[in-house]
Every structure is written in structure tokens, then in C-alpha cells.
Amino acid sequence: MASNIEAPVLNPQGGSIVAGTIVYNTVTAGVTPNDVIPGFYYWDGTKWLLLTNQNTSTPTNWSILGNNNTNPNTNFIGTTNANDFVTRTNNVERLRVTSAGNLGIGTSSPTSTLDVNGNLRIRNIPVTTSSTQILTSDSNGNIGTFNTHLLSDVDGVVASNPVNYSIAAPGIVNNLNLGLSTNISLPANKNCIIIINYSVPIGISNFPKQEVVGYYGVRFLKNGTEAEAGSRKSTIVNNYETAPLNGSTANMATITNTYIEKLTTGASPVNITYSLNGYIEYYSSFNSNFLFNMWSSSPPNYNWGRATITKQVYIL
């Protein structure tokens, strides 16, 4: 038995079966696409059709218990004209797909590809370090993105001990390791802004009653090479004639700076180390003990504080 032949059904009046004849088939037989299964069929004049709204002998009606062997290219739930497609629960419209393709949840007239009228919750959002766009919403709920540099990394280091250096003859010391550095890793193919701030107390612990001549400061290094825009040096401040404290007007001063660098990375990630070196340019001939980072590690230095270096990295 097959859907494309009349047999075994016969016309009791003789001749061909009349179009519209309805029978109930009890067997499963035939080969696709002319196979048949149990169910009511009617004869359309050339073949038996299962009583569905499709012109095929197979059961193409959607089952409330699920379906198999569906073809996404031909099988679908929806409309074949310019009418909207609506789903309901409790006989209340919950979702609408307009004929123009806009999907509305909680609205019967969506104006965007996805239009949600109600509370929105997104769970299990992945954490990423490579995205540089912020999701925004205007007063009407329209979603967009804001493309700007985003804070990628922030950190700081506080000096734990003073760094002492004694000098008794004219000379220059420019590589005094202060133990203050920060590492930065930049991803490939990004526009980056780096901001480094540092504050370093510097002084002389044993000012003699003579004028100390020279300079002190901080050399700012990028991967071991001085970046002059980040270095700061100052004239040694003292007045041996009038100072009340063993000839000095100030035992400590503070050197500060904000270093800003803008760069665009290439095809490979970039790693940068910024570090601080103490600097002394001395023109006197008597012994002076220079202090960097703080006056003393104990007790705490709340008058002059402790040296710090901080970083902020923004990536677009």
C-alpha cells in the first residue's frame, strides 16, 4: 500500500475512486515519499493525503509532546503572510514577532529587533579583559555602546624602608635603587594610556653647619632607560646661617610627578617596567647622609610620609 495508488480501496459503483473519498488506514507501509501510517486519508484524485493541513501523506502537524525529523528549512511555527506571530500564556499575549521581524516581549508593538518592556536580568556574564565598549541605555531604554578608554589596571607600591647614601666628595650618583617599581602588561593591537604617579621624600639626616651645594631627585626609568619626562630633580634646600636645626631649613622635601604615556601596541603584547632611582648631584666636600623614601621605618613617618608609586592603565 502506498499513498500514490488507489488500491486496495475500491469504488463500489465501479470505476476510479471519487475525489474526496475518506478512508481510515490501519497499517504502516510504503517507501518515502509515498509511505503511509495509520490515520484518516482522503483521495484528492491522484494520491491519498493524511488529514492534515499539509499536502503530504506524513503527519506534519506539530505534536504537543515534541517532534522529530523536522527540517529547519521547511518546517516552522509562524505565519505565511504579513500577519504577526503571537504567543500567549493564560490567554494573555507575552511575546510577539511582527511581520517586519521585530521581537517584542511585554509589548505588542516592538520598535527594535528586540524590544523588552519589563525587568531585564542577565546571568553568568563572562569576565573579559579585552573588551573596551560600555553598554549604555538612554531615558527611553534604547541600548547602545560607548567606545572609550576603560580602566584596565590600577595598583600601587609603598616603600617599606628608607634608602641611605653617604657622600663626602663632589660627584653624581644616578642609579640608587629605591625599590619602587611597577609592571604593566598591554594586550596586542590596543590604544593605551598609562599614568604613573610617584611621591618620594628626600632629605639629609646630618646637615653640617656649612652650606650644602647640589641637587637631589628621582630618575624615572622605563625598562631600565631613563624617561626624562618622568624624572624630577631639585636644588638642595638649606641655610646654614639661620636654620635652627643644625644649620638646615628642612631635613626632608618631597619629589612628586605625574607621568603620562600614550601608545598603540602592535601585533604582540607589550610588557613595561617603570622604576625609580635616587639621584644625587653633590658639589660639597664634607660628609652628608642622604635619605630617600622616608626618614625612618620606625616609628611611622606621618610628617614626611613614605614613598609611593602608583599606576593606572586605560585601554581602548
Short mmCIF file of C-alpha atoms in Angstrom, two decimals:
data_model
loop_
_atom_site.label_atom_id
_atom_site.label_comp_id
_atom_site.label_asym_id
_atom_site.label_seq_id
_atom_site.Cartn_x
_atom_site.Cartn_y
_atom_site.Cartn_z
CA MET A 1 0.00 0.00 0.00
CA ALA A 2 1.24 3.49 -0.85
CA SER A 3 -0.19 7.00 -0.97
CA ASN A 4 0.19 7.29 -4.74
CA ILE A 5 -2.04 4.33 -5.70
CA GLU A 6 -5.77 3.75 -5.20
CA ALA A 7 -5.54 0.10 -4.16
CA PRO A 8 -6.65 -1.58 -2.08
CA VAL A 9 -9.58 0.85 -1.85
CA LEU A 10 -12.31 0.20 -4.43
CA ASN A 11 -15.23 2.23 -5.72
CA PRO A 12 -18.33 0.07 -5.02
CA GLN A 13 -20.01 1.67 -8.03
CA GLY A 14 -17.08 0.79 -10.25
CA GLY A 15 -14.51 2.96 -11.91
CA SER A 16 -11.97 5.22 -10.26
CA ILE A 17 -12.28 6.37 -6.70
CA VAL A 18 -14.15 9.63 -6.39
CA ALA A 19 -12.03 12.56 -5.24
CA GLY A 20 -12.87 13.34 -1.62
CA THR A 21 -13.29 9.70 -0.59
CA ILE A 22 -12.22 9.28 3.06
CA VAL A 23 -10.84 6.05 4.50
CA TYR A 24 -9.07 5.03 7.68
CA ASN A 25 -5.74 3.29 7.16
CA THR A 26 -4.60 0.77 9.77
CA VAL A 27 -1.13 -0.15 8.50
CA THR A 28 2.28 1.39 8.09
CA ALA A 29 3.62 0.73 4.62
CA GLY A 30 5.28 2.15 1.53
CA VAL A 31 8.54 3.96 0.87
CA THR A 32 9.15 7.68 1.36
CA PRO A 33 7.73 9.92 -0.01
CA ASN A 34 4.73 7.69 -0.66
CA ASP A 35 4.67 5.85 2.67
CA VAL A 36 1.54 5.78 4.83
CA ILE A 37 0.84 5.44 8.53
CA PRO A 38 -2.35 4.74 10.48
CA GLY A 39 -4.85 7.57 10.23
CA PHE A 40 -7.61 9.11 8.14
CA TYR A 41 -6.80 9.78 4.48
CA TYR A 42 -8.71 11.35 1.65
CA TRP A 43 -8.25 10.82 -2.09
CA ASP A 44 -7.51 14.05 -3.99
CA GLY A 45 -7.80 12.39 -7.40
CA THR A 46 -4.16 11.35 -7.69
CA LYS A 47 -2.98 10.32 -4.23
CA TRP A 48 -4.02 9.65 -0.65
CA LEU A 49 -3.42 12.55 1.74
CA LEU A 50 -3.33 12.33 5.52
CA LEU A 51 -5.97 14.57 7.03
CA THR A 52 -3.73 17.50 7.99
CA ASN A 53 -3.38 20.98 6.60
CA GLN A 54 -0.33 19.86 4.60
CA ASN A 55 -0.28 18.23 1.18
CA THR A 56 1.75 15.24 2.28
CA SER A 57 0.99 11.76 3.46
CA THR A 58 3.23 12.06 6.53
CA PRO A 59 2.00 13.52 9.86
CA THR A 60 3.39 17.06 9.65
CA ASN A 61 1.20 18.56 12.35
CA TRP A 62 3.24 19.69 15.37
CA SER A 63 2.88 17.48 18.42
CA ILE A 64 2.47 18.86 21.92
CA LEU A 65 4.83 16.11 23.07
CA GLY A 66 7.64 17.16 20.79
CA ASN A 67 8.64 16.47 17.22
CA ASN A 68 11.43 14.70 15.42
CA ASN A 69 12.81 14.58 11.91
CA THR A 70 11.92 18.23 11.36
CA ASN A 71 13.70 20.22 8.67
CA PRO A 72 14.50 23.80 9.72
CA ASN A 73 14.47 24.83 6.08
CA THR A 74 10.85 23.81 5.57
CA ASN A 75 9.27 23.18 8.99
CA PHE A 76 8.46 26.15 11.20
CA ILE A 77 5.95 27.68 13.59
CA GLY A 78 4.71 31.02 12.38
CA THR A 79 2.76 32.73 9.63
CA THR A 80 2.99 32.59 5.84
CA ASN A 81 1.55 36.04 5.28
CA ALA A 82 2.18 39.56 6.65
CA ASN A 83 0.47 38.86 9.97
CA ASP A 84 2.34 38.99 13.28
CA PHE A 85 3.12 35.82 15.23
CA VAL A 86 1.93 35.86 18.86
CA THR A 87 2.43 33.53 21.83
CA ARG A 88 0.23 33.62 24.92
CA THR A 89 0.00 32.20 28.42
CA ASN A 90 -3.19 32.35 30.46
CA ASN A 91 -4.70 33.85 27.30
CA VAL A 92 -2.51 36.94 27.71
CA GLU A 93 -0.07 37.94 24.99
CA ARG A 94 3.52 37.50 26.18
CA LEU A 95 5.60 37.61 23.02
CA ARG A 96 5.09 38.96 19.52
CA VAL A 97 7.14 38.71 16.35
CA THR A 98 5.98 41.34 13.90
CA SER A 99 5.82 40.76 10.18
CA ALA A 100 8.81 43.12 9.95
CA GLY A 101 10.88 40.81 12.19
CA ASN A 102 10.88 42.79 15.44
CA LEU A 103 10.58 40.70 18.60
CA GLY A 104 8.61 42.20 21.45
CA ILE A 105 8.45 40.84 25.00
CA GLY A 106 5.81 42.54 27.09
CA THR A 107 4.82 44.79 24.19
CA SER A 108 2.56 44.28 21.18
CA SER A 109 4.31 46.96 19.13
CA PRO A 110 8.09 46.41 19.27
CA THR A 111 10.13 49.13 17.59
CA SER A 112 13.54 47.41 17.61
CA THR A 113 14.86 43.99 16.68
CA LEU A 114 14.49 43.12 20.38
CA ASP A 115 12.13 45.25 22.44
CA VAL A 116 11.70 44.27 26.10
CA ASN A 117 9.06 46.04 28.17
CA GLY A 118 9.81 44.86 31.69
CA ASN A 119 12.65 43.98 34.04
CA LEU A 120 15.80 42.58 32.47
CA ARG A 121 18.20 40.16 34.10
CA ILE A 122 21.36 38.70 32.57
CA ARG A 123 23.06 35.86 34.43
CA ASN A 124 26.52 34.34 34.21
CA ILE A 125 28.09 37.17 32.23
CA PRO A 126 31.65 36.14 31.30
CA VAL A 127 34.54 38.22 32.59
CA THR A 128 36.72 39.61 29.82
CA THR A 129 39.79 41.82 29.76
CA SER A 130 39.77 42.55 26.04
CA SER A 131 36.52 44.46 25.60
CA THR A 132 36.57 48.27 25.55
CA GLN A 133 32.92 49.17 24.98
CA ILE A 134 30.43 50.11 27.69
CA LEU A 135 26.77 49.11 27.32
CA THR A 136 24.57 52.17 27.82
CA SER A 137 20.86 52.98 27.97
CA ASP A 138 19.07 56.27 27.36
CA SER A 139 15.97 57.52 29.21
CA ASN A 140 13.74 55.57 26.80
CA GLY A 141 15.57 52.29 27.34
CA ASN A 142 17.36 52.29 23.99
CA ILE A 143 20.58 50.31 24.26
CA GLY A 144 23.88 51.39 22.75
CA THR A 145 27.62 51.24 23.32
CA PHE A 146 30.06 53.91 24.41
CA ASN A 147 33.54 53.49 22.99
CA THR A 148 36.20 54.96 25.27
CA HIS A 149 39.35 54.12 27.17
CA LEU A 150 38.46 51.84 30.08
CA LEU A 151 40.44 51.36 33.27
CA SER A 152 42.27 48.07 32.81
CA ASP A 153 44.70 48.02 35.71
CA VAL A 154 45.41 50.02 38.86
CA ASP A 155 47.94 49.28 41.59
CA GLY A 156 50.40 50.90 43.93
CA VAL A 157 53.56 50.21 45.90
CA VAL A 158 54.54 51.80 49.24
CA ALA A 159 58.17 51.86 50.32
CA SER A 160 58.89 49.75 53.38
CA ASN A 161 62.35 51.06 54.31
CA PRO A 162 64.48 54.19 53.86
CA VAL A 163 67.37 54.14 51.42
CA ASN A 164 70.52 55.80 52.82
CA TYR A 165 73.52 57.03 50.90
CA SER A 166 76.52 58.86 52.36
CA ILE A 167 78.70 61.07 50.19
CA ALA A 168 81.72 63.17 51.22
CA ALA A 169 83.14 64.41 47.93
CA PRO A 170 81.77 66.06 44.81
CA GLY A 171 80.16 63.62 42.43
CA ILE A 172 76.99 62.31 40.82
CA VAL A 173 75.02 59.24 41.89
CA ASN A 174 72.20 58.40 39.48
CA ASN A 175 71.48 54.72 39.97
CA LEU A 176 70.41 54.46 43.60
CA ASN A 177 67.80 51.71 43.63
CA LEU A 178 64.81 52.86 45.70
CA GLY A 179 62.98 49.52 45.48
CA LEU A 180 59.99 51.17 43.83
CA SER A 181 58.77 49.78 40.51
CA THR A 182 55.59 48.72 38.76
CA ASN A 183 54.99 46.29 35.89
CA ILE A 184 52.43 46.82 33.14
CA SER A 185 51.16 44.32 30.56
CA LEU A 186 49.38 45.68 27.49
CA PRO A 187 47.39 43.50 25.05
CA ALA A 188 48.14 43.49 21.33
CA ASN A 189 46.53 45.93 18.91
CA LYS A 190 45.23 48.35 21.53
CA ASN A 191 45.33 52.08 22.11
CA CYS A 192 46.65 52.62 25.64
CA ILE A 193 47.09 55.43 28.15
CA ILE A 194 49.46 54.89 31.08
CA ILE A 195 49.53 57.19 34.10
CA ILE A 196 52.29 56.81 36.70
CA ASN A 197 52.29 58.88 39.89
CA TYR A 198 55.08 58.88 42.41
CA SER A 199 55.93 60.72 45.61
CA VAL A 200 59.36 60.31 47.18
CA PRO A 201 60.53 62.07 50.38
CA ILE A 202 64.22 63.04 50.12
CA GLY A 203 66.46 64.69 52.68
CA ILE A 204 69.76 64.84 54.51
CA SER A 205 69.92 63.46 58.03
CA ASN A 206 73.14 65.16 59.18
CA PHE A 207 73.26 68.69 57.76
CA PRO A 208 76.61 70.23 58.79
CA LYS A 209 76.84 73.90 59.69
CA GLN A 210 78.03 74.60 56.21
CA GLU A 211 76.18 75.21 53.01
CA VAL A 212 75.43 72.01 51.10
CA VAL A 213 75.52 72.65 47.36
CA GLY A 214 73.93 70.36 44.79
CA TYR A 215 70.77 68.66 43.63
CA TYR A 216 68.74 65.63 44.56
CA GLY A 217 65.80 63.95 42.92
CA VAL A 218 64.38 60.92 41.17
CA ARG A 219 65.36 59.34 37.87
CA PHE A 220 62.35 57.73 36.19
CA LEU A 221 63.21 54.59 34.23
CA LYS A 222 61.24 52.76 31.54
CA ASN A 223 62.60 49.25 31.05
CA GLY A 224 65.91 50.39 32.55
CA THR A 225 66.31 53.53 30.41
CA GLU A 226 65.59 57.00 31.76
CA ALA A 227 62.39 58.59 30.51
CA GLU A 228 63.25 62.22 31.17
CA ALA A 229 59.62 63.34 31.15
CA GLY A 230 59.19 61.32 34.33
CA SER A 231 62.35 62.42 36.15
CA ARG A 232 62.37 65.25 38.67
CA LYS A 233 65.36 66.94 40.35
CA SER A 234 65.52 69.79 42.85
CA THR A 235 68.12 72.11 44.34
CA ILE A 236 69.13 71.04 47.84
CA VAL A 237 67.37 73.43 50.21
CA ASN A 238 69.38 74.63 53.21
CA ASN A 239 70.55 77.76 55.02
CA TYR A 240 73.44 77.06 57.35
CA GLU A 241 73.49 80.62 58.81
CA THR A 242 69.92 80.92 60.09
CA ALA A 243 68.49 77.41 60.29
CA PRO A 244 67.59 76.36 63.83
CA LEU A 245 68.07 72.64 63.23
CA ASN A 246 71.82 72.07 62.96
CA GLY A 247 72.10 74.54 60.10
CA SER A 248 69.26 73.28 57.87
CA THR A 249 65.95 74.83 56.88
CA ALA A 250 64.41 71.43 56.09
CA ASN A 251 65.62 67.93 56.72
CA MET A 252 63.20 66.45 54.17
CA ALA A 253 61.47 67.54 50.98
CA THR A 254 59.16 65.58 48.67
CA ILE A 255 59.68 64.96 44.97
CA THR A 256 56.46 64.20 43.08
CA ASN A 257 55.48 63.76 39.46
CA THR A 258 52.73 62.51 37.18
CA TYR A 259 53.98 60.72 34.07
CA ILE A 260 51.54 60.14 31.19
CA GLU A 261 52.31 57.98 28.18
CA LYS A 262 50.07 57.20 25.21
CA LEU A 263 50.94 54.33 22.92
CA THR A 264 49.41 51.87 20.47
CA THR A 265 50.54 48.26 20.66
CA GLY A 266 51.28 46.16 17.60
CA ALA A 267 50.63 42.53 16.81
CA SER A 268 52.26 41.33 20.05
CA PRO A 269 51.54 42.19 23.70
CA VAL A 270 53.84 44.73 25.37
CA ASN A 271 55.36 44.47 28.85
CA ILE A 272 56.80 47.57 30.53
CA THR A 273 58.56 48.06 33.86
CA TYR A 274 58.69 51.56 35.32
CA SER A 275 61.11 52.06 38.22
CA LEU A 276 62.60 54.86 40.34
CA ASN A 277 66.27 55.56 41.05
CA GLY A 278 67.57 58.08 43.54
CA TYR A 279 69.68 60.94 42.14
CA ILE A 280 72.38 62.98 43.91
CA GLU A 281 74.48 65.71 42.32
CA TYR A 282 76.89 66.84 45.04
CA TYR A 283 79.34 69.77 44.97
CA SER A 284 80.42 69.96 48.64
CA SER A 285 83.42 68.28 50.27
CA PHE A 286 82.06 67.22 53.66
CA ASN A 287 80.09 64.14 54.56
CA SER A 288 76.31 64.20 54.11
CA ASN A 289 73.93 61.30 54.60
CA PHE A 290 71.09 61.38 52.07
CA LEU A 291 67.77 59.72 52.83
CA PHE A 292 65.24 58.53 50.26
CA ASN A 293 61.73 57.08 50.71
CA MET A 294 61.25 58.14 54.36
CA TRP A 295 63.06 59.43 57.41
CA SER A 296 62.80 56.17 59.30
CA SER A 297 60.87 52.93 59.05
CA SER A 298 60.02 53.04 62.77
CA PRO A 299 58.14 54.85 64.13
CA PRO A 300 55.89 55.73 61.16
CA ASN A 301 56.68 58.95 59.29
CA TYR A 302 53.48 60.90 59.37
CA ASN A 303 55.30 64.20 58.96
CA TRP A 304 57.06 63.33 55.71
CA GLY A 305 55.31 60.11 54.81
CA ARG A 306 56.58 57.18 52.78
CA ALA A 307 57.48 56.97 49.12
CA THR A 308 54.86 55.55 46.77
CA ILE A 309 54.46 54.70 43.10
CA THR A 310 51.05 54.05 41.55
CA LYS A 311 49.83 53.12 38.09
CA GLN A 312 46.64 53.50 36.11
CA VAL A 313 46.25 51.80 32.73
CA TYR A 314 43.43 52.65 30.32
CA ILE A 315 42.82 50.63 27.16
CA LEU A 316 40.70 51.28 24.08
#
